[in-house]
Coordinates of C-alpha atoms in Angstrom, one line a residue:
Chain A
M220 CA 9.4 40.0 -10.6
K221 CA 8.4 36.5 -11.7
T222 CA 9.9 33.0 -11.6
I223 CA 10.0 30.5 -14.4
K224 CA 11.1 26.9 -14.3
V225 CA 13.3 25.8 -17.2
S226 CA 15.0 22.6 -18.3
L227 CA 18.3 23.0 -20.2
Q228 CA 19.6 20.2 -22.4
Y229 CA 23.3 20.3 -23.0
S230 CA 24.7 18.5 -26.1
L231 CA 28.0 16.7 -26.0
N232 CA 30.5 19.5 -26.3
S233 CA 28.6 22.4 -24.9
I234 CA 29.5 22.4 -21.2
T235 CA 32.5 24.7 -21.7
T236 CA 30.1 27.6 -21.8
P237 CA 29.7 29.1 -18.3
L238 CA 26.0 29.5 -18.9
V239 CA 24.6 30.0 -15.4
S240 CA 27.3 32.5 -14.5
N241 CA 26.6 34.5 -17.7
L242 CA 22.9 34.5 -17.1
I243 CA 23.4 36.0 -13.6
R244 CA 26.0 38.6 -14.6
K245 CA 24.6 39.7 -18.0
F246 CA 20.9 39.7 -17.3
N247 CA 20.5 40.4 -13.6
V248 CA 18.5 37.3 -12.9
E249 CA 18.6 34.8 -10.0
V250 CA 19.2 31.2 -11.0
N251 CA 18.3 28.5 -8.5
I252 CA 19.5 25.1 -9.7
L253 CA 17.1 22.4 -8.7
H254 CA 18.6 19.4 -10.5
A255 CA 21.8 19.0 -12.5
N256 CA 23.4 16.1 -14.2
I257 CA 26.4 17.4 -16.2
S258 CA 29.7 15.7 -17.0
L259 CA 32.4 16.4 -19.5
N260 CA 31.9 14.7 -22.9
K261 CA 28.3 13.7 -22.0
I262 CA 25.0 15.1 -22.7
G263 CA 23.6 16.8 -19.7
T264 CA 20.4 18.2 -18.0
L265 CA 20.0 21.2 -15.7
I266 CA 16.7 22.2 -14.2
A267 CA 16.5 25.6 -12.6
D268 CA 14.1 28.4 -11.5
I269 CA 15.0 31.8 -13.0
T270 CA 13.7 34.9 -11.2
G271 CA 13.8 38.4 -12.6
N272 CA 11.7 41.0 -14.3
D273 CA 9.9 40.2 -17.5
Q274 CA 12.4 41.8 -19.8
D275 CA 15.5 40.4 -18.1
I276 CA 14.0 36.9 -18.2
Q277 CA 13.1 37.2 -21.9
D278 CA 16.7 38.5 -22.7
A279 CA 18.1 35.6 -20.7
L280 CA 16.0 33.0 -22.7
D281 CA 17.0 34.7 -26.0
Y282 CA 20.7 34.4 -24.9
I283 CA 20.3 30.7 -24.1
E284 CA 18.6 30.1 -27.5
N285 CA 21.7 31.6 -29.2
Q286 CA 24.1 29.2 -27.6
D287 CA 25.3 26.4 -29.7
G288 CA 24.4 23.0 -28.3
I289 CA 22.1 24.2 -25.5
R290 CA 18.4 24.1 -25.7
Y291 CA 15.8 25.1 -23.2
K292 CA 12.3 24.0 -22.4
L293 CA 9.9 25.8 -20.2
F294 CA 7.9 23.9 -17.7
N295 CA 4.4 25.1 -18.3
K296 CA 2.7 22.3 -16.4
K297 CA 2.3 21.9 -12.7
L298 CA 1.7 18.9 -10.5
I299 CA -1.8 18.7 -9.1
W300 CA -2.2 16.5 -5.9
Q301 CA -5.8 15.6 -5.0
E302 CA -5.0 15.5 -1.4
E303 CA -8.5 14.5 -0.2
D304 CA -8.3 11.3 -2.2
C305 CA -4.7 10.4 -1.2
V306 CA -4.2 7.4 1.2
H307 CA -0.6 8.5 2.1
C308 CA 0.9 5.2 1.1
G309 CA 4.2 6.7 0.0
A310 CA 4.6 5.0 -3.4
C311 CA 5.3 8.4 -5.0
T312 CA 8.1 9.1 -2.7
A313 CA 10.0 6.1 -4.0
V314 CA 10.5 7.8 -7.4
C315 CA 10.5 11.5 -6.7
P316 CA 14.0 12.7 -7.7
S317 CA 14.0 16.0 -5.9
N318 CA 12.5 15.1 -2.5
A319 CA 9.5 17.3 -3.3
L320 CA 7.3 14.5 -2.1
T321 CA 8.2 13.2 1.4
M322 CA 6.6 11.4 4.3
N323 CA 6.2 13.4 7.5
K324 CA 7.9 11.1 10.1
D325 CA 5.4 12.0 12.8
T326 CA 2.1 11.9 11.1
W327 CA 3.1 9.7 8.2
C328 CA 1.2 12.0 5.9
L329 CA 2.5 12.8 2.5
E330 CA 4.0 16.3 2.1
F331 CA 4.5 18.2 -1.1
S332 CA 6.9 21.0 -1.7
K333 CA 5.9 22.9 -4.9
E334 CA 9.3 24.7 -4.9
K335 CA 11.3 21.5 -5.1
C336 CA 9.0 19.9 -7.7
L337 CA 10.7 19.3 -11.1
V338 CA 7.3 18.5 -12.7
C339 CA 8.9 15.3 -14.1
G340 CA 5.7 13.3 -13.7
L341 CA 7.2 10.2 -12.3
C342 CA 4.9 10.4 -9.2
A343 CA 1.8 10.5 -11.4
K344 CA 2.8 7.2 -12.9
A345 CA 3.8 5.6 -9.6
C346 CA 0.7 6.7 -7.7
P347 CA -1.6 3.6 -7.4
L348 CA -4.7 5.8 -6.8
N349 CA -4.1 8.3 -9.6
V350 CA -4.3 11.3 -7.3
M351 CA -1.3 12.9 -8.9
S352 CA -1.5 14.5 -12.3
L353 CA 0.3 17.1 -14.5
Q354 CA -1.9 19.9 -15.7
A355 CA -1.1 23.0 -17.9
Chain B
M293 CA -1.7 -14.2 36.7
Q294 CA -3.9 -14.7 33.7
K295 CA -7.0 -13.1 32.2
T296 CA -9.5 -14.9 30.0
I297 CA -11.2 -13.5 26.9
A298 CA -14.6 -13.9 28.7
E299 CA -13.3 -11.7 31.6
I300 CA -12.0 -9.1 29.1
N301 CA -15.4 -9.2 27.3
E302 CA -17.2 -8.5 30.6
K303 CA -15.1 -5.4 31.0
I304 CA -15.8 -4.4 27.4
K305 CA -19.5 -4.9 27.9
S306 CA -19.5 -2.6 30.9
G307 CA -17.4 0.0 29.1
K308 CA -14.5 -0.5 31.5
A309 CA -11.9 -2.1 29.3
T310 CA -8.5 -0.4 29.1
V311 CA -7.4 -0.3 25.5
F312 CA -4.3 1.0 23.8
T313 CA -3.1 0.8 20.2
A314 CA 0.0 -1.3 19.4
E315 CA 2.0 1.9 19.1
E316 CA 0.8 3.4 22.4
I317 CA 1.4 0.2 24.4
I318 CA 5.1 0.5 23.8
S319 CA 5.5 3.6 26.0
V320 CA 2.9 2.2 28.5
V321 CA 5.1 -0.9 29.1
E322 CA 8.3 1.2 29.2
E323 CA 6.8 3.6 31.8
K324 CA 4.9 1.2 34.0
G325 CA 6.8 -2.0 33.7
V326 CA 5.4 -5.3 32.5
K327 CA 3.7 -6.4 35.7
K328 CA 1.8 -3.2 36.4
A329 CA 0.9 -2.6 32.7
F330 CA -0.5 -6.2 32.5
E331 CA -2.7 -5.5 35.5
E332 CA -4.1 -2.4 33.8
V333 CA -4.3 -3.3 30.1
D334 CA -7.0 -5.5 28.6
V335 CA -6.7 -5.1 24.8
V336 CA -4.2 -3.8 22.3
T337 CA -5.5 -2.8 18.9
T338 CA -3.5 -3.3 15.6
G339 CA -4.0 -2.0 12.1
T340 CA -2.8 -2.3 8.5
F341 CA -3.7 -0.7 5.2
G342 CA -1.7 -2.1 2.3
P343 CA -2.2 -3.4 -1.2
M344 CA -3.5 -7.0 -0.9
C345 CA -3.8 -8.7 -4.3
S346 CA -5.4 -11.9 -3.0
S347 CA -8.8 -10.3 -2.4
G348 CA -12.2 -10.5 -4.1
M349 CA -15.9 -10.6 -3.6
F350 CA -18.6 -13.2 -3.9
I351 CA -22.0 -11.9 -5.1
N352 CA -25.4 -13.5 -5.5
F353 CA -27.3 -11.4 -8.1
G354 CA -30.8 -12.9 -7.5
H355 CA -32.8 -14.7 -10.2
S356 CA -34.2 -12.9 -13.3
N357 CA -37.4 -13.8 -15.0
P358 CA -37.0 -15.9 -17.1
P359 CA -34.0 -17.3 -15.2
I360 CA -30.5 -17.8 -16.5
R361 CA -27.7 -20.1 -15.4
M362 CA -24.9 -17.6 -15.8
S363 CA -21.8 -19.3 -17.3
K364 CA -19.9 -16.1 -18.3
V365 CA -20.2 -13.0 -16.2
S366 CA -18.7 -9.5 -16.4
L367 CA -19.2 -6.5 -14.1
N368 CA -18.4 -3.1 -15.7
D369 CA -16.6 -5.2 -18.4
V370 CA -14.4 -6.9 -15.8
P371 CA -14.7 -10.7 -16.1
A372 CA -15.9 -12.5 -12.9
Y373 CA -15.7 -16.2 -12.2
A374 CA -19.1 -17.8 -12.8
G375 CA -18.2 -21.5 -12.5
I376 CA -20.4 -21.9 -9.5
A377 CA -24.2 -21.9 -9.0
A378 CA -26.6 -20.1 -11.5
V379 CA -26.4 -16.5 -10.2
D380 CA -23.3 -16.6 -8.0
A381 CA -20.0 -15.1 -9.1
Y382 CA -16.6 -14.2 -7.7
I383 CA -14.9 -11.0 -8.8
G384 CA -11.2 -11.0 -8.1
A385 CA -9.5 -7.8 -7.2
T386 CA -6.7 -8.1 -9.8
E387 CA -8.8 -9.0 -12.8
H388 CA -8.5 -6.4 -15.6
S389 CA -11.3 -4.7 -17.7
E390 CA -11.7 -6.2 -21.1
R391 CA -12.2 -2.7 -22.5
L392 CA -9.8 -0.6 -20.4
G393 CA -7.1 -3.1 -19.5
M394 CA -5.3 -2.3 -16.3
Q395 CA -6.9 1.2 -16.0
Y396 CA -9.9 -0.4 -14.3
G397 CA -10.2 -3.8 -12.6
G398 CA -11.9 -6.0 -10.1
A399 CA -10.8 -3.8 -7.3
H400 CA -12.4 -0.8 -8.9
V401 CA -15.7 -2.8 -9.3
I402 CA -15.5 -3.7 -5.6
E403 CA -14.8 -0.1 -4.5
D404 CA -17.6 1.2 -6.8
F405 CA -20.0 -1.4 -5.4
I406 CA -19.1 -0.4 -1.8
K407 CA -19.7 3.3 -2.7
G408 CA -23.2 2.3 -3.7
K409 CA -22.7 3.0 -7.4
D410 CA -24.6 1.2 -10.2
I411 CA -22.7 -1.5 -11.9
V412 CA -23.4 -3.1 -15.4
L413 CA -23.8 -6.8 -15.1
S414 CA -23.5 -8.8 -18.4
A415 CA -24.0 -12.5 -18.4
E416 CA -24.2 -15.3 -20.9
S417 CA -25.4 -18.9 -20.8
Y418 CA -25.9 -21.8 -23.1
G419 CA -29.5 -22.2 -21.8
T420 CA -31.0 -25.3 -20.1
D421 CA -34.5 -26.7 -19.7
C422 CA -34.7 -25.1 -16.2
Y423 CA -32.7 -21.9 -17.1
P424 CA -33.8 -21.1 -20.6
R425 CA -32.4 -17.6 -20.9
K426 CA -29.2 -17.1 -22.8
D427 CA -28.1 -13.6 -22.0
I428 CA -28.8 -10.6 -19.8
K429 CA -27.4 -7.1 -19.5
T430 CA -28.7 -5.1 -16.5
I431 CA -27.7 -2.8 -13.7
I432 CA -27.0 -4.0 -10.2
N433 CA -25.9 -2.3 -7.0
K434 CA -25.5 -3.1 -3.3
N435 CA -29.2 -2.7 -2.7
S436 CA -30.3 -4.9 -5.5
V437 CA -28.1 -8.0 -4.9
N438 CA -28.5 -10.6 -2.2
Q439 CA -25.2 -11.5 -0.5
A440 CA -22.0 -9.6 -1.3
Y441 CA -19.1 -10.5 0.8
L442 CA -15.3 -10.1 0.4
F443 CA -13.5 -13.4 0.7
N444 CA -9.9 -12.6 0.6
P445 CA -7.7 -15.8 0.4
R446 CA -4.6 -14.0 1.6
N447 CA -4.5 -10.8 3.7
C448 CA -2.3 -9.4 6.5
Y449 CA 1.0 -10.9 5.5
Q450 CA 2.9 -11.2 8.8
N451 CA 6.0 -9.6 7.5
Y452 CA 7.2 -8.9 3.9
A453 CA 10.5 -8.7 2.2
A454 CA 11.7 -5.2 1.2
A455 CA 12.5 -4.7 -2.5
T456 CA 15.2 -3.2 -4.6
N457 CA 16.6 -3.5 -8.1
S458 CA 20.2 -4.3 -9.1
T459 CA 19.8 -4.0 -12.8
D460 CA 20.5 -0.9 -15.0
K461 CA 16.8 -0.6 -16.0
I462 CA 13.8 0.6 -14.1
M463 CA 11.5 -2.2 -12.9
Y464 CA 7.7 -1.9 -12.6
T465 CA 6.6 -4.3 -9.9
Y466 CA 3.9 -4.9 -7.3
M467 CA 6.4 -3.4 -4.9
G468 CA 6.1 -0.1 -6.8
T469 CA 8.6 1.4 -9.2
L470 CA 12.1 0.2 -8.5
L471 CA 14.8 2.5 -9.8
P472 CA 18.0 1.1 -11.5
E473 CA 21.2 0.3 -9.7
F474 CA 19.8 0.1 -6.2
G475 CA 18.1 3.5 -6.8
N476 CA 15.5 2.9 -4.0
V477 CA 14.1 0.4 -1.6
T478 CA 10.4 -0.1 -1.0
Y479 CA 8.7 -1.9 1.9
S480 CA 5.2 -2.8 2.8
T481 CA 4.0 -3.5 6.4
S482 CA 2.7 -1.4 9.2
G483 CA 5.6 -2.7 11.4
E484 CA 4.9 -2.4 15.1
L485 CA 1.1 -1.8 14.3
S486 CA 0.7 -4.9 12.1
P487 CA -1.8 -7.5 13.4
L488 CA 0.3 -10.7 13.1
L489 CA 3.5 -9.0 14.2
N490 CA 1.8 -8.3 17.5
D491 CA 0.7 -11.9 17.9
P492 CA 3.7 -13.6 16.2
E493 CA 2.9 -17.1 17.4
Y494 CA -0.9 -16.9 16.7
R495 CA -1.8 -17.3 20.3
T496 CA -5.0 -15.2 20.0
I497 CA -5.6 -14.9 16.3
G498 CA -7.0 -18.0 14.7
I499 CA -10.0 -19.4 12.8
G500 CA -13.1 -17.5 13.8
T501 CA -11.4 -14.4 15.2
R502 CA -13.5 -11.3 14.7
V503 CA -11.6 -8.6 12.9
F504 CA -12.1 -5.0 11.6
I505 CA -12.1 -5.3 7.8
G506 CA -13.0 -2.5 5.3
G507 CA -14.8 -0.6 8.0
T508 CA -17.0 -3.3 9.3
Q509 CA -16.7 -6.5 11.4
G510 CA -15.6 -9.6 9.7
Y511 CA -13.8 -12.9 10.6
V512 CA -10.7 -14.9 10.0
A513 CA -12.1 -17.7 7.8
W514 CA -9.0 -19.9 7.5
E515 CA -5.3 -19.7 7.4
G516 CA -4.3 -17.5 4.4
T517 CA -2.8 -19.0 1.2
Q518 CA 1.0 -19.4 1.4
H519 CA 0.7 -19.4 5.3
D520 CA 4.3 -20.2 6.2
P521 CA 4.8 -20.2 10.0
D522 CA 8.1 -22.2 9.6
Q523 CA 9.9 -19.0 8.5
E524 CA 13.1 -18.2 10.3
R525 CA 12.3 -16.2 13.5
L526 CA 14.1 -13.8 15.8
E527 CA 14.2 -14.7 19.6
N528 CA 11.1 -12.6 20.2
G529 CA 9.2 -14.9 17.8
V530 CA 9.0 -12.4 15.0
P531 CA 9.5 -14.0 11.6
I532 CA 12.2 -12.5 9.3
G533 CA 10.2 -12.0 6.1
G534 CA 6.9 -13.3 4.9
A535 CA 5.3 -15.9 7.2
G536 CA 1.7 -16.2 8.5
T537 CA -1.2 -15.0 6.4
L538 CA -5.0 -14.8 7.0
A539 CA -8.0 -15.6 4.9
L540 CA -10.6 -13.0 5.8
I541 CA -14.3 -12.6 5.2
G542 CA -16.6 -9.6 5.7
D543 CA -19.9 -8.1 4.4
A544 CA -19.1 -5.8 1.5
K545 CA -22.5 -4.1 1.8
K546 CA -21.4 -2.8 5.3
M547 CA -17.9 -1.7 4.2
S548 CA -16.7 1.8 3.7
S549 CA -14.7 2.9 0.6
R550 CA -12.5 4.8 3.1
Y551 CA -10.9 1.4 4.0
I552 CA -11.2 -0.4 0.6
K553 CA -9.4 1.3 -2.3
A554 CA -8.5 0.1 -5.8
A555 CA -4.9 0.5 -6.8
I556 CA -3.0 0.4 -10.1
Y557 CA 0.7 -0.3 -10.1
E558 CA 2.2 0.9 -13.3
K559 CA 2.9 -1.8 -15.9
Y560 CA 2.1 -4.4 -13.3
G561 CA -1.7 -4.3 -12.8
V562 CA -4.5 -3.8 -10.4
S563 CA -4.5 -4.5 -6.7
M564 CA -6.6 -3.4 -3.7
F565 CA -5.8 -1.7 -0.5
V566 CA -7.6 -3.5 2.3
G567 CA -7.9 -1.9 5.8
V568 CA -7.7 -4.5 8.6
G569 CA -7.5 -4.2 12.3
I570 CA -7.4 -7.0 14.9
P571 CA -7.8 -6.5 18.7
I572 CA -5.5 -8.6 20.8
P573 CA -6.6 -9.7 24.2
I574 CA -3.8 -9.3 26.8
L575 CA -4.2 -12.7 28.4
D576 CA -0.8 -12.7 30.3
E577 CA 2.5 -10.9 30.5
D578 CA 3.9 -12.8 27.5
M579 CA 1.0 -11.5 25.3
L580 CA 1.6 -8.0 26.6
M581 CA 5.3 -8.2 25.7
K582 CA 4.5 -9.5 22.3
T583 CA 2.3 -6.4 21.6
A584 CA 5.0 -4.1 22.9
V585 CA 7.2 -5.1 20.0
R586 CA 9.0 -2.0 18.4
N587 CA 10.0 -1.3 14.8
R588 CA 13.6 -1.9 15.7
D589 CA 12.7 -5.4 17.0
I590 CA 11.2 -6.4 13.6
Q591 CA 13.5 -7.4 10.8
T592 CA 12.9 -8.3 7.2
V593 CA 15.1 -9.3 4.3
L594 CA 16.0 -7.1 1.3
V595 CA 15.3 -8.8 -2.0
D596 CA 16.6 -7.9 -5.5
K597 CA 13.4 -8.1 -7.5
S598 CA 15.3 -8.9 -10.7
G599 CA 16.3 -12.1 -9.0
R600 CA 19.9 -11.6 -10.1
E601 CA 21.6 -11.1 -6.8
N602 CA 21.3 -12.6 -3.4
L603 CA 21.9 -9.5 -1.3
N604 CA 22.0 -11.2 2.1
I605 CA 20.8 -8.0 3.8
K606 CA 18.5 -7.8 6.8
L607 CA 16.9 -4.5 7.8
N608 CA 14.7 -3.6 10.7
Y609 CA 11.7 -1.3 10.3
E610 CA 13.3 1.6 12.3
Q611 CA 16.0 1.6 9.6
L612 CA 13.4 1.3 6.7
R613 CA 11.3 4.1 8.2
S614 CA 14.2 6.5 8.7
G615 CA 14.2 7.2 5.0
Y616 CA 17.5 5.8 4.1
V617 CA 19.3 2.4 4.4
E618 CA 22.8 1.4 3.3
I619 CA 23.4 -1.0 0.5
R620 CA 27.0 -1.9 -0.2
G621 CA 28.3 1.3 1.3
N622 CA 25.8 3.5 -0.5
K623 CA 22.9 5.5 1.1
V624 CA 19.7 4.4 -0.6
H625 CA 16.3 6.1 -0.3
T626 CA 13.5 4.0 1.2
A627 CA 9.7 4.4 0.6
P628 CA 6.7 2.7 2.2
L629 CA 3.9 1.2 0.1
S630 CA 1.3 0.6 2.8
S631 CA -0.2 3.6 4.5
L632 CA 0.8 4.0 8.1
R633 CA -1.5 7.0 8.3
L634 CA -4.5 4.8 7.6
A635 CA -3.2 1.8 9.7
R636 CA -3.0 4.2 12.6
E637 CA -6.5 5.4 12.0
I638 CA -7.8 1.9 11.9
A639 CA -6.1 1.0 15.2
H640 CA -7.6 4.1 16.8
E641 CA -11.0 3.4 15.4
L642 CA -10.9 -0.2 16.6
K643 CA -9.7 1.1 20.1
K644 CA -12.7 3.4 20.2
Q645 CA -15.1 0.6 19.2
V646 CA -13.7 -1.8 21.9
Q647 CA -13.8 1.0 24.6
Q648 CA -17.5 1.8 23.7
G649 CA -18.5 -1.9 23.9
E650 CA -19.2 -2.2 20.1
F651 CA -16.5 -4.7 19.3
M652 CA -16.4 -7.9 21.4
L653 CA -13.3 -10.2 21.3
T654 CA -13.5 -13.8 20.3
E655 CA -11.8 -17.0 21.2
P656 CA -10.4 -18.7 18.1
V657 CA -12.5 -21.7 17.1
E658 CA -9.3 -23.4 16.0
K659 CA -5.7 -22.2 16.3
F660 CA -3.2 -22.1 13.5
K661 CA -0.3 -24.5 13.5
T662 CA 3.0 -22.7 14.3
K663 CA 5.2 -25.5 12.9
G664 CA 5.2 -28.3 10.4
H665 CA 4.1 -26.4 7.3
R666 CA 6.0 -26.6 4.1
L667 CA 5.7 -24.0 1.5
N668 CA 5.5 -26.0 -1.8
K669 CA 6.8 -24.7 -5.1
L670 CA 5.2 -25.4 -8.5
E671 CA 7.3 -27.8 -10.4
D672 CA 7.4 -28.2 -14.2
R673 CA 6.5 -31.8 -14.7
E674 CA 6.0 -33.7 -17.9
V675 CA 2.3 -34.1 -18.6

């Protein structure tokens, strides 16, 4: 079993396809939606973790590739937090869209949840000390 | 009943002073009551660790042979002000590198200097009879120069407006990245731990007050620039929004890079985190009550950084720290910009130093005015 993180881009008229449901039923994979911004007649984005065995995941990706108007992108980078150089100011938490970066309300130390991270890179730009970076 | 600073210093000297941080004192007063707590407590320590742009360092490089009257100076390619005596210069925290732009600035030079790193000094001159040399490029560090002291014209803002963005575009500001359509709120003080919020009427903090700055002992040199004590205040004396400020001075050679950190705000520029702590002598019950101020007793205004809308919203620091506030019926995420974690560490470090007799308190040489200031604006006038 492995988990991959994907970003799906929906073009204008593609949201009529019940994509997530099909992935689960046809390919025996788990889909954990991390972020979704999808509306009728608009382009949309969905970010999800897909978990399954190697072959099922590959089949699922091939299936997505064959859908008209839907493209996927794999997240092959991860966020690196140099915790020892961090001053825990909290500037990154202002921009984190998934609450992967939060302040602990007792210690006021920064906390990072790898599972919630969308690898969007906004924190890396917002960090005044450059202790956040995206690495392959 | 009253205590004097001299009496408190006697207790500090003999290692018998009772000291709490500005966070700890709140529950001490709640549990013991004001009268009993006043009898027991001598000093309350404060702390703050936030980006403070109005900071910089004076350096005297020493004279070369042959000597030069430096008229243009740069340190690691960051321009420094050299319009003073021959080998004196001032490097401002927010100055950008001529080569790297805002990726490296005056604050980085200062942090590197404090770390003991070598720094490239380049200087030019027009040459004079007594200073014939016209240029020099050499390496300096904290062991090679004479004096090197931070002189920060404005630190420790007493309170500061929280920031948001009403426009449909992301804004990159000194208050961090502000997301469109009231997408977030940022704020920057240490609230109930902040030095001037614990002495809101400047009864004990004035010119000459000894302070913890950047890990060493420094002093309040003057009122800070834009000092504005006439700001609207709550009944407890706490100003709603920016008010008092301090000009601070301290020996950079003795500072620690743990408490001085260069900062880069995206598409805005360079700033510098400065760690400051001030001990407050508990002279009477009023002073004790002032230091027992809680986050919910401290309010600030919320400002739309685009300048488009007058929001007319006041928030207290308990609300800001909760993680969410309400703007026009919507729940908006809040984020701090100054490190409470480090502010706390500074207050505890200062507490330890006072308890161990290493940090003596001072009587202000002169007190700040609490009224009668006017914050002037810059007018466009015909020249």
